[in-house]
Short mmCIF file of C-alpha atoms in Angstrom, two decimals:
data_model
loop_
_atom_site.label_atom_id
_atom_site.label_comp_id
_atom_site.label_asym_id
_atom_site.label_seq_id
_atom_site.Cartn_x
_atom_site.Cartn_y
_atom_site.Cartn_z
CA MET A 30 96.27 -13.18 -142.05
CA LYS A 31 95.22 -17.05 -140.42
CA LEU A 32 96.88 -19.42 -140.38
CA SER A 33 95.29 -22.77 -140.95
CA PHE A 34 91.19 -24.39 -139.80
CA PRO A 35 92.35 -24.66 -135.41
CA PRO A 36 92.34 -29.26 -135.91
CA VAL A 37 95.03 -28.36 -138.33
CA ILE A 38 97.21 -25.91 -136.01
CA THR A 39 96.46 -28.74 -133.44
CA LEU A 40 98.07 -31.31 -135.30
CA ALA A 41 100.26 -29.47 -136.17
CA CYS A 42 101.66 -28.44 -132.06
CA LEU A 43 101.81 -32.07 -131.54
CA GLY A 44 104.05 -33.39 -133.61
CA VAL A 45 106.36 -30.96 -133.14
CA GLN A 46 105.57 -31.69 -129.61
CA PHE A 47 106.58 -35.22 -130.39
CA ILE A 48 109.82 -34.57 -132.65
CA LEU A 49 111.24 -32.76 -129.10
CA TYR A 50 110.57 -35.39 -126.79
CA VAL A 51 112.21 -37.49 -129.63
CA MET A 52 115.47 -35.24 -130.23
CA ILE A 53 115.42 -33.75 -126.49
CA PRO A 54 113.30 -35.07 -124.52
CA LEU A 55 113.60 -33.53 -121.35
CA GLU A 56 111.60 -35.58 -118.98
CA VAL A 57 110.10 -34.78 -115.46
CA ASN A 58 107.54 -35.68 -113.16
CA LEU A 59 104.69 -33.42 -114.61
CA SER A 60 102.00 -34.28 -111.55
CA MET A 61 104.98 -33.49 -109.17
CA LEU A 62 106.05 -30.10 -110.81
CA LEU A 63 102.46 -29.53 -110.51
CA GLY A 64 101.24 -30.09 -107.03
CA LEU A 65 103.91 -27.80 -105.92
CA MET A 66 102.78 -25.23 -108.47
CA CYS A 67 99.22 -25.77 -106.31
CA LEU A 68 100.61 -25.77 -103.23
CA PHE A 69 102.58 -22.77 -103.41
CA CYS A 70 99.66 -20.99 -105.38
CA SER A 71 97.42 -22.23 -102.23
CA ILE A 72 100.10 -20.79 -99.21
CA GLY A 73 100.37 -18.30 -101.16
CA LEU A 74 96.61 -17.23 -101.24
CA ILE A 75 96.19 -18.48 -97.80
CA VAL A 76 99.09 -15.53 -96.71
CA TRP A 77 97.36 -12.94 -98.82
CA SER A 78 94.03 -13.52 -97.20
CA ALA A 79 95.91 -13.57 -93.39
CA LYS A 80 97.19 -10.25 -94.74
CA GLU A 81 94.07 -8.73 -96.23
CA LEU A 82 91.75 -9.83 -93.06
CA LYS A 83 94.94 -7.66 -90.55
CA LYS A 84 95.23 -5.12 -93.10
CA ASN A 85 91.25 -4.42 -92.57
CA GLU A 86 91.72 -5.35 -88.10
CA THR A 87 89.26 -8.82 -88.13
CA THR A 88 89.46 -11.85 -86.99
CA ILE A 89 90.93 -14.59 -88.61
CA LEU A 90 89.25 -16.94 -86.36
CA PRO A 91 86.37 -19.09 -88.36
CA ASP A 92 84.82 -18.67 -84.38
CA GLY A 93 85.84 -14.94 -84.02
CA GLU A 94 84.08 -11.86 -84.09
CA PRO A 95 84.23 -9.76 -87.08
CA GLU A 96 85.47 -6.53 -86.98
CA LYS A 97 83.86 -5.86 -90.81
CA ILE A 98 83.65 -7.63 -94.05
CA VAL A 99 86.29 -7.31 -96.17
CA THR A 100 85.76 -7.16 -99.75
CA SER A 101 89.38 -6.32 -101.83
CA GLY A 102 92.74 -8.79 -102.16
CA PRO A 103 91.47 -12.74 -102.46
CA PHE A 104 88.21 -11.74 -101.42
CA THR A 105 87.26 -9.46 -105.00
CA TYR A 106 87.54 -12.84 -106.18
CA THR A 107 86.06 -15.56 -103.86
CA ARG A 108 83.98 -15.12 -100.08
CA ASN A 109 86.52 -17.96 -99.01
CA PRO A 110 89.69 -17.31 -100.01
CA ILE A 111 91.72 -19.17 -96.75
CA TYR A 112 88.87 -22.08 -97.38
CA LEU A 113 89.76 -22.46 -101.35
CA GLY A 114 93.55 -22.49 -100.36
CA MET A 115 92.78 -25.50 -98.23
CA THR A 116 91.31 -26.90 -100.70
CA GLY A 117 94.42 -25.91 -103.05
CA ILE A 118 96.67 -28.04 -100.81
CA LEU A 119 94.54 -31.11 -100.42
CA ILE A 120 95.20 -30.99 -103.74
CA ALA A 121 98.34 -30.50 -104.05
CA SER A 122 98.96 -33.38 -102.09
CA ALA A 123 97.29 -35.45 -104.19
CA PHE A 124 99.01 -34.56 -107.29
CA LEU A 125 101.97 -35.35 -104.92
CA MET A 126 100.83 -38.74 -103.76
CA GLN A 127 100.22 -39.75 -106.92
CA SER A 128 97.47 -40.77 -106.00
CA LEU A 129 94.47 -41.03 -107.38
CA SER A 130 92.33 -41.97 -103.79
CA ALA A 131 93.11 -39.28 -102.54
CA LEU A 132 91.60 -36.21 -104.88
CA LEU A 133 88.42 -37.21 -102.79
CA ILE A 134 89.63 -36.38 -99.35
CA PRO A 135 89.72 -32.32 -100.93
CA VAL A 136 86.04 -33.66 -102.26
CA LEU A 137 84.96 -34.37 -98.11
CA PHE A 138 87.15 -31.14 -97.36
CA ILE A 139 84.83 -29.32 -99.02
CA SER A 140 81.73 -31.11 -97.95
CA ILE A 141 82.37 -30.65 -94.12
CA ILE A 142 83.37 -26.87 -94.46
CA GLU A 143 80.35 -25.92 -96.99
CA ASN A 144 78.55 -27.84 -93.80
CA THR A 145 79.33 -27.21 -90.65
CA TRP A 146 81.75 -23.71 -90.45
CA ILE A 147 80.63 -21.77 -93.51
CA PRO A 148 76.92 -21.38 -92.53
CA HIS A 149 78.75 -20.82 -89.21
CA GLU A 150 80.21 -17.62 -90.70
CA GLU A 151 77.81 -16.32 -92.33
CA THR A 152 75.15 -16.20 -90.02
CA LYS A 153 77.59 -14.34 -88.31
CA LEU A 154 78.36 -12.00 -90.99
CA GLU A 155 75.32 -11.05 -91.77
CA GLU A 156 73.54 -10.92 -88.44
CA LYS A 157 76.27 -8.37 -87.93
CA PHE A 158 75.69 -6.52 -91.05
CA LYS A 159 72.55 -6.71 -92.73
CA ASP A 160 72.37 -5.32 -96.19
CA ASP A 161 76.57 -5.00 -96.59
CA TRP A 162 76.80 -8.62 -95.94
CA LYS A 163 73.62 -8.66 -98.67
CA SER A 164 75.50 -6.98 -100.85
CA TYR A 165 78.69 -8.48 -101.07
CA SER A 166 77.13 -12.35 -100.47
CA GLU A 167 75.23 -11.81 -103.99
CA SER A 168 78.50 -9.67 -105.96
CA THR A 169 81.12 -12.17 -104.86
CA LYS A 170 80.63 -16.42 -105.23
CA ARG A 171 81.16 -18.36 -102.37
CA TRP A 172 84.05 -20.59 -103.95
CA LEU A 173 84.98 -19.57 -107.30
CA TRP A 174 82.01 -21.11 -109.13
#
């Protein structure tokens, strides 16, 4: 059974939100909450990625010598989960600072990493693992986009 048209449901929910806000406001600084959630998730992603690299007995150092291509864990979803986690930390800090201008820095970070370290690492992986690298890079996004 359909309750109603989605815009009507949205308006009804908005009304309930307003009533709850008036009766039981439970105010919290959402940017701080979002920043902390993003920070913990980003650190967790970096730790998970590092453990996956260690489990597969390959280097975590960007300039190190890779022993194998890791395609499990977070590397299933992105070829650069550690850089993604670092970006998340920068986004989280912008939320924690409550600064719109600080949101420019993650964009700068991505640009720097995208044009320096990632090509360096990918060239090394392509030279060493040829077909395996080609297959992995074609099936897994560089970031999440």
